[in-house]
Amino acid sequence: MTVKFNWKQALVITIDVVVAGYLLMAMMSFNKPMAHHDVCTQVKIDIGENVAQGFLNVDEIKQMLQRQQLYPLAQKMDAIDVRAIEESLCRSPYITEAQCYKTHDGHVCISLSQRMPVIRVKADNGDDYFVDSQGGIMEHAKYRGDLIIATGPITRQFAKQTLTRIGNHIVSNRFWKHQIVQINVLADGSVEIVPRVGDHVVYLGLPVHVDKKLERLKLFYQYGLSKAGWNKYSYINLEFDNQIICKKRKVKQ
C-alpha cells in the first residue's frame, strides 16, 4: 500500500515550527534581564514639536536631572530608576507629562510634553504671568516665543476663563496669530485688540462671539482696508452684529 505524501500539510507544519521557534527566541530575548555591568551609553530627550516655542530645551532638561543626580548617562542600566526620572520632571511647573524607558542597547529615552502659553498678562495691579492653553496660570519666566500681551484691570479668573478662550482661538489661526499683538481689557470687561499691521485699534466689545467678530474684521481687511489704506482709520468698532463702525484718522493741518 502506497502512502501519498501530503506536501501542503508538511509545509504548514514546517512554517508553524519555524514561527513558534522565532516567537520563543523573541520572548526569551525580551525577558532577558539586562546585565548588571551594562551602562547607559546615550540619553535621548524628545520635547516634541513645540521645543522652539516653549520654556524648556534639551540642555535645561539635562541640567534639571543632573541637579537631582538622576541624569542616567554612564550609569548602570539596572540602577537607573525611570519612575524617579519621570516624577522629577513632572514636578516642573512647565511640564505636563514625562515618559522614560530603557532599551537593551544601553539607551535611555525621555519623552515629555510641556505647557504652552497663549497669552502673557501684564495687569494694572502689577501681576505678570502667563496663561497656558488649558487655562492654567504660569508665573512669569523666560520664554523664547512671541506672545500676545494682555493689559488692563485683569483678574486671574478672567484670565483663566476668558483670555484663555480668546488666546486659543487666535493662536490656532495662522493669520491672527501673526496679526494681533495686544489685547486691552477695559473696566467694563469689554476688550480691544491692537494689530501688528495698521495704525488702528479694534474694539470687540464684550468678549462673546469673538470668532465671528474676527471673521468680519478679516473680510474688512481684505475688501476694505486693502483698498482704502491701512492707516485711514484710527478706531474700528465690531461690537454690533452685521456692522463695522470706523473712526477716520484726523488729518494733521
mmCIF file of C-alpha atoms in Angstrom:
data_model
loop_
_atom_site.group_PDB
_atom_site.id
_atom_site.type_symbol
_atom_site.label_atom_id
_atom_site.label_comp_id
_atom_site.label_asym_id
_atom_site.label_seq_id
_atom_site.Cartn_x
_atom_site.Cartn_y
_atom_site.Cartn_z
ATOM 1 C CA MET A 1 0.000 0.000 0.000
ATOM 2 C CA THR A 2 1.452 3.314 -1.094
ATOM 3 C CA VAL A 3 1.120 6.292 1.277
ATOM 4 C CA LYS A 4 0.723 9.544 -0.572
ATOM 5 C CA PHE A 5 2.891 12.316 0.886
ATOM 6 C CA ASN A 6 0.928 15.480 1.611
ATOM 7 C CA TRP A 7 3.285 18.335 0.684
ATOM 8 C CA LYS A 8 0.779 21.026 1.661
ATOM 9 C CA GLN A 9 0.342 19.645 5.149
ATOM 10 C CA ALA A 10 4.084 19.235 5.604
ATOM 11 C CA LEU A 11 4.690 22.821 4.526
ATOM 12 C CA VAL A 12 2.128 24.153 7.001
ATOM 13 C CA ILE A 13 3.716 22.141 9.830
ATOM 14 C CA THR A 14 7.179 23.389 8.905
ATOM 15 C CA ILE A 15 6.041 27.011 8.886
ATOM 16 C CA ASP A 16 4.328 26.553 12.264
ATOM 17 C CA VAL A 17 7.527 25.127 13.754
ATOM 18 C CA VAL A 18 9.644 27.988 12.388
ATOM 19 C CA VAL A 19 7.216 30.664 13.651
ATOM 20 C CA ALA A 20 6.978 29.026 17.067
ATOM 21 C CA GLY A 21 10.759 28.894 17.328
ATOM 22 C CA TYR A 22 11.056 32.564 16.337
ATOM 23 C CA LEU A 23 8.461 33.641 18.892
ATOM 24 C CA LEU A 24 10.182 31.624 21.615
ATOM 25 C CA MET A 25 13.543 33.219 20.871
ATOM 26 C CA ALA A 26 11.972 36.694 20.761
ATOM 27 C CA MET A 27 10.283 36.193 24.129
ATOM 28 C CA MET A 28 13.489 34.904 25.684
ATOM 29 C CA SER A 29 15.388 37.893 24.316
ATOM 30 C CA PHE A 30 12.751 40.372 25.520
ATOM 31 C CA ASN A 31 12.562 38.905 29.002
ATOM 32 C CA LYS A 32 16.295 38.541 29.428
ATOM 33 C CA PRO A 33 17.368 40.878 32.223
ATOM 34 C CA MET A 34 19.979 43.486 31.496
ATOM 35 C CA ALA A 35 23.389 42.511 32.672
ATOM 36 C CA HIS A 36 24.446 44.379 35.794
ATOM 37 C CA HIS A 37 27.591 45.685 34.100
ATOM 38 C CA ASP A 38 25.700 47.327 31.185
ATOM 39 C CA VAL A 39 25.802 51.118 31.371
ATOM 40 C CA CYS A 40 23.830 53.883 29.682
ATOM 41 C CA THR A 41 25.690 54.985 26.555
ATOM 42 C CA GLN A 42 23.194 57.546 25.262
ATOM 43 C CA VAL A 43 20.324 59.679 26.588
ATOM 44 C CA LYS A 44 17.665 60.657 24.070
ATOM 45 C CA ILE A 45 15.439 63.585 25.096
ATOM 46 C CA ASP A 46 12.397 64.448 22.987
ATOM 47 C CA ILE A 47 10.367 67.559 23.828
ATOM 48 C CA GLY A 48 8.049 67.203 20.858
ATOM 49 C CA GLU A 49 7.187 69.704 18.146
ATOM 50 C CA ASN A 50 6.987 72.751 20.449
ATOM 51 C CA VAL A 51 10.587 72.777 21.620
ATOM 52 C CA ALA A 52 11.290 76.041 19.762
ATOM 53 C CA GLN A 53 8.272 77.755 21.305
ATOM 54 C CA GLY A 54 8.283 76.504 24.870
ATOM 55 C CA PHE A 55 10.090 77.273 28.100
ATOM 56 C CA LEU A 56 12.490 74.324 28.101
ATOM 57 C CA ASN A 57 15.115 72.873 25.797
ATOM 58 C CA VAL A 58 17.173 69.682 25.881
ATOM 59 C CA ASP A 59 20.084 71.251 27.787
ATOM 60 C CA GLU A 60 17.746 72.521 30.513
ATOM 61 C CA ILE A 61 16.174 69.059 30.909
ATOM 62 C CA LYS A 62 19.668 67.602 31.260
ATOM 63 C CA GLN A 63 20.572 70.187 33.914
ATOM 64 C CA MET A 64 17.353 69.512 35.832
ATOM 65 C CA LEU A 65 18.193 65.809 36.068
ATOM 66 C CA GLN A 66 21.835 66.476 36.939
ATOM 67 C CA ARG A 67 20.800 68.680 39.872
ATOM 68 C CA GLN A 68 18.687 65.777 41.152
ATOM 69 C CA GLN A 69 21.525 63.332 40.440
ATOM 70 C CA LEU A 70 19.229 61.454 38.081
ATOM 71 C CA TYR A 71 20.929 62.025 34.730
ATOM 72 C CA PRO A 72 21.482 58.453 33.530
ATOM 73 C CA LEU A 73 24.454 58.765 31.168
ATOM 74 C CA ALA A 74 27.267 56.331 32.131
ATOM 75 C CA GLN A 75 25.136 54.903 34.959
ATOM 76 C CA LYS A 76 24.478 51.173 35.291
ATOM 77 C CA MET A 77 21.303 50.302 33.448
ATOM 78 C CA ASP A 78 19.854 48.183 36.243
ATOM 79 C CA ALA A 79 20.395 51.065 38.700
ATOM 80 C CA ILE A 80 18.553 53.668 36.614
ATOM 81 C CA ASP A 81 15.119 54.419 38.081
ATOM 82 C CA VAL A 82 12.910 55.545 35.195
ATOM 83 C CA ARG A 83 9.990 56.245 37.529
ATOM 84 C CA ALA A 84 12.125 58.616 39.609
ATOM 85 C CA ILE A 85 13.170 60.439 36.415
ATOM 86 C CA GLU A 86 9.539 60.835 35.336
ATOM 87 C CA GLU A 87 8.417 62.072 38.757
ATOM 88 C CA SER A 88 11.295 64.551 38.963
ATOM 89 C CA LEU A 89 10.496 66.056 35.559
ATOM 90 C CA CYS A 90 6.763 66.272 36.267
ATOM 91 C CA ARG A 91 7.466 68.423 39.314
ATOM 92 C CA SER A 92 8.492 71.208 36.938
ATOM 93 C CA PRO A 93 5.690 73.773 36.526
ATOM 94 C CA TYR A 94 6.375 73.783 32.775
ATOM 95 C CA ILE A 95 5.986 70.038 32.096
ATOM 96 C CA THR A 96 2.637 68.294 31.761
ATOM 97 C CA GLU A 97 3.764 64.735 31.082
ATOM 98 C CA ALA A 98 7.026 62.755 31.056
ATOM 99 C CA GLN A 99 7.797 59.200 29.985
ATOM 100 C CA CYS A 100 11.100 57.411 30.384
ATOM 101 C CA TYR A 101 12.224 53.923 29.374
ATOM 102 C CA LYS A 102 15.407 51.904 28.831
ATOM 103 C CA THR A 103 16.438 49.927 25.776
ATOM 104 C CA HIS A 104 18.637 46.809 25.542
ATOM 105 C CA ASP A 105 21.292 48.676 23.578
ATOM 106 C CA GLY A 106 22.119 50.948 26.512
ATOM 107 C CA HIS A 107 19.933 53.928 25.674
ATOM 108 C CA VAL A 108 17.616 55.848 27.995
ATOM 109 C CA CYS A 109 14.784 57.600 26.172
ATOM 110 C CA ILE A 110 12.922 60.516 27.713
ATOM 111 C CA SER A 111 9.819 61.973 26.069
ATOM 112 C CA LEU A 112 7.950 64.919 27.543
ATOM 113 C CA SER A 113 5.261 67.465 26.816
ATOM 114 C CA GLN A 114 5.460 70.989 28.121
ATOM 115 C CA ARG A 115 2.752 73.507 28.901
ATOM 116 C CA MET A 116 2.280 76.002 26.107
ATOM 117 C CA PRO A 117 1.397 79.608 26.999
ATOM 118 C CA VAL A 118 -1.009 81.500 24.768
ATOM 119 C CA ILE A 119 -1.081 84.945 26.407
ATOM 120 C CA ARG A 120 1.143 86.965 28.702
ATOM 121 C CA VAL A 121 -0.839 89.021 31.208
ATOM 122 C CA LYS A 122 0.529 92.337 32.465
ATOM 123 C CA ALA A 123 -2.326 93.562 34.624
ATOM 124 C CA ASP A 124 -2.841 97.018 36.104
ATOM 125 C CA ASN A 125 -2.376 95.608 39.622
ATOM 126 C CA GLY A 126 1.200 94.569 38.798
ATOM 127 C CA ASP A 127 0.505 90.892 38.052
ATOM 128 C CA ASP A 128 2.805 89.475 35.376
ATOM 129 C CA TYR A 129 2.203 85.855 34.360
ATOM 130 C CA PHE A 130 1.370 83.517 31.503
ATOM 131 C CA VAL A 131 -1.885 81.720 30.772
ATOM 132 C CA ASP A 132 -1.488 78.341 29.094
ATOM 133 C CA SER A 133 -3.765 76.663 26.567
ATOM 134 C CA GLN A 134 -5.657 74.835 29.336
ATOM 135 C CA GLY A 135 -6.349 77.961 31.388
ATOM 136 C CA GLY A 136 -3.549 77.362 33.880
ATOM 137 C CA ILE A 137 -1.588 80.201 35.426
ATOM 138 C CA MET A 138 2.160 80.096 34.888
ATOM 139 C CA GLU A 139 4.212 82.544 36.892
ATOM 140 C CA HIS A 140 6.482 84.842 34.908
ATOM 141 C CA ALA A 141 9.570 83.154 33.483
ATOM 142 C CA LYS A 142 11.744 83.392 30.415
ATOM 143 C CA TYR A 143 10.040 82.481 27.189
ATOM 144 C CA ARG A 144 11.549 82.148 23.726
ATOM 145 C CA GLY A 145 8.448 82.763 21.586
ATOM 146 C CA ASP A 146 6.328 85.801 20.770
ATOM 147 C CA LEU A 147 3.131 86.066 22.756
ATOM 148 C CA ILE A 148 0.106 88.320 22.761
ATOM 149 C CA ILE A 149 0.247 90.762 25.664
ATOM 150 C CA ALA A 150 -2.947 91.356 27.642
ATOM 151 C CA THR A 151 -3.219 94.565 29.661
ATOM 152 C CA GLY A 152 -5.812 96.287 31.818
ATOM 153 C CA PRO A 153 -7.708 95.510 35.044
ATOM 154 C CA ILE A 154 -7.419 91.735 34.601
ATOM 155 C CA THR A 155 -8.288 89.314 37.385
ATOM 156 C CA ARG A 156 -6.854 85.811 37.345
ATOM 157 C CA GLN A 157 -10.333 84.366 36.987
ATOM 158 C CA PHE A 158 -10.938 86.491 33.896
ATOM 159 C CA ALA A 159 -7.570 85.425 32.504
ATOM 160 C CA LYS A 160 -8.200 81.711 33.063
ATOM 161 C CA GLN A 161 -11.700 81.679 31.636
ATOM 162 C CA THR A 162 -11.971 84.456 29.058
ATOM 163 C CA LEU A 163 -8.442 85.242 27.907
ATOM 164 C CA THR A 164 -7.628 81.554 27.505
ATOM 165 C CA ARG A 165 -10.583 81.117 25.163
ATOM 166 C CA ILE A 166 -9.633 84.190 23.117
ATOM 167 C CA GLY A 167 -5.964 83.248 23.082
ATOM 168 C CA ASN A 168 -6.609 79.692 21.907
ATOM 169 C CA HIS A 169 -8.726 80.981 19.041
ATOM 170 C CA ILE A 170 -6.067 83.456 17.992
ATOM 171 C CA VAL A 171 -3.068 81.097 18.111
ATOM 172 C CA SER A 172 -4.988 78.395 16.228
ATOM 173 C CA ASN A 173 -5.498 80.793 13.326
ATOM 174 C CA ARG A 174 -2.363 81.466 11.320
ATOM 175 C CA PHE A 175 -3.493 84.920 10.187
ATOM 176 C CA TRP A 176 -4.496 86.251 13.616
ATOM 177 C CA LYS A 177 -1.549 84.635 15.359
ATOM 178 C CA HIS A 178 0.763 86.950 13.430
ATOM 179 C CA GLN A 179 -1.549 89.954 13.234
ATOM 180 C CA ILE A 180 -2.660 90.527 16.849
ATOM 181 C CA VAL A 181 -0.010 91.721 19.290
ATOM 182 C CA GLN A 182 -2.054 93.044 22.226
ATOM 183 C CA ILE A 183 -5.405 92.657 23.957
ATOM 184 C CA ASN A 184 -6.534 95.522 26.156
ATOM 185 C CA VAL A 185 -9.256 94.767 28.716
ATOM 186 C CA LEU A 186 -11.390 97.763 29.676
ATOM 187 C CA ALA A 187 -13.033 98.439 33.034
ATOM 188 C CA ASP A 188 -16.420 97.049 31.936
ATOM 189 C CA GLY A 189 -14.915 93.764 30.739
ATOM 190 C CA SER A 190 -15.006 94.651 27.051
ATOM 191 C CA VAL A 191 -11.853 94.192 25.001
ATOM 192 C CA GLU A 192 -9.798 95.943 22.349
ATOM 193 C CA ILE A 193 -7.139 94.387 20.160
ATOM 194 C CA VAL A 194 -4.067 96.031 18.694
ATOM 195 C CA PRO A 195 -2.938 94.666 15.305
ATOM 196 C CA ARG A 196 0.625 94.347 14.072
ATOM 197 C CA VAL A 197 -0.174 95.847 10.657
ATOM 198 C CA GLY A 198 -2.207 99.047 10.547
ATOM 199 C CA ASP A 199 -2.148 102.035 12.877
ATOM 200 C CA HIS A 200 -5.545 101.474 14.491
ATOM 201 C CA VAL A 201 -7.277 99.851 17.457
ATOM 202 C CA VAL A 202 -10.122 97.346 17.068
ATOM 203 C CA TYR A 203 -12.939 97.308 19.611
ATOM 204 C CA LEU A 204 -14.605 93.911 20.024
ATOM 205 C CA GLY A 205 -16.999 94.871 22.808
ATOM 206 C CA LEU A 206 -17.790 92.151 25.335
ATOM 207 C CA PRO A 207 -15.726 89.018 24.640
ATOM 208 C CA VAL A 208 -18.523 86.929 23.122
ATOM 209 C CA HIS A 209 -18.630 85.511 19.578
ATOM 210 C CA VAL A 210 -15.036 86.616 19.155
ATOM 211 C CA ASP A 211 -14.553 84.167 16.275
ATOM 212 C CA LYS A 212 -17.369 85.751 14.273
ATOM 213 C CA LYS A 213 -16.152 89.279 15.001
ATOM 214 C CA LEU A 214 -12.654 88.453 13.863
ATOM 215 C CA GLU A 215 -14.002 86.854 10.708
ATOM 216 C CA ARG A 216 -15.851 90.101 9.902
ATOM 217 C CA LEU A 217 -12.684 92.039 10.583
ATOM 218 C CA LYS A 218 -10.679 89.792 8.264
ATOM 219 C CA LEU A 219 -13.167 90.393 5.454
ATOM 220 C CA PHE A 220 -12.988 94.130 6.137
ATOM 221 C CA TYR A 221 -9.206 93.947 5.914
ATOM 222 C CA GLN A 222 -9.391 92.100 2.602
ATOM 223 C CA TYR A 223 -12.057 94.167 0.868
ATOM 224 C CA GLY A 224 -11.970 97.465 2.750
ATOM 225 C CA LEU A 225 -8.611 98.490 4.182
ATOM 226 C CA SER A 226 -6.654 96.873 1.372
ATOM 227 C CA LYS A 227 -8.209 99.500 -0.932
ATOM 228 C CA ALA A 228 -8.814 102.440 1.424
ATOM 229 C CA GLY A 229 -5.426 102.176 3.137
ATOM 230 C CA TRP A 230 -4.372 100.520 6.382
ATOM 231 C CA ASN A 231 -3.937 103.806 8.226
ATOM 232 C CA LYS A 232 -7.136 105.558 7.113
ATOM 233 C CA TYR A 233 -8.990 104.736 10.348
ATOM 234 C CA SER A 234 -7.852 105.132 13.925
ATOM 235 C CA TYR A 235 -10.617 103.071 15.562
ATOM 236 C CA ILE A 236 -12.699 100.153 14.267
ATOM 237 C CA ASN A 237 -15.772 99.046 16.232
ATOM 238 C CA LEU A 238 -17.032 95.458 15.808
ATOM 239 C CA GLU A 239 -19.306 95.410 18.838
ATOM 240 C CA PHE A 240 -22.576 95.072 16.949
ATOM 241 C CA ASP A 241 -23.589 92.284 14.589
ATOM 242 C CA ASN A 242 -23.573 92.867 10.850
ATOM 243 C CA GLN A 243 -21.896 96.250 11.004
ATOM 244 C CA ILE A 244 -18.490 97.812 11.314
ATOM 245 C CA ILE A 245 -18.165 101.364 12.616
ATOM 246 C CA CYS A 246 -14.946 103.161 11.718
ATOM 247 C CA LYS A 247 -13.497 106.397 13.009
ATOM 248 C CA LYS A 248 -11.412 108.258 10.465
ATOM 249 C CA ARG A 249 -7.978 109.394 11.434
ATOM 250 C CA LYS A 250 -7.710 113.127 11.850
ATOM 251 C CA VAL A 251 -5.625 114.725 9.158
ATOM 252 C CA LYS A 252 -2.928 116.959 10.561
ATOM 253 C CA GLN A 253 -3.134 120.505 9.276
#
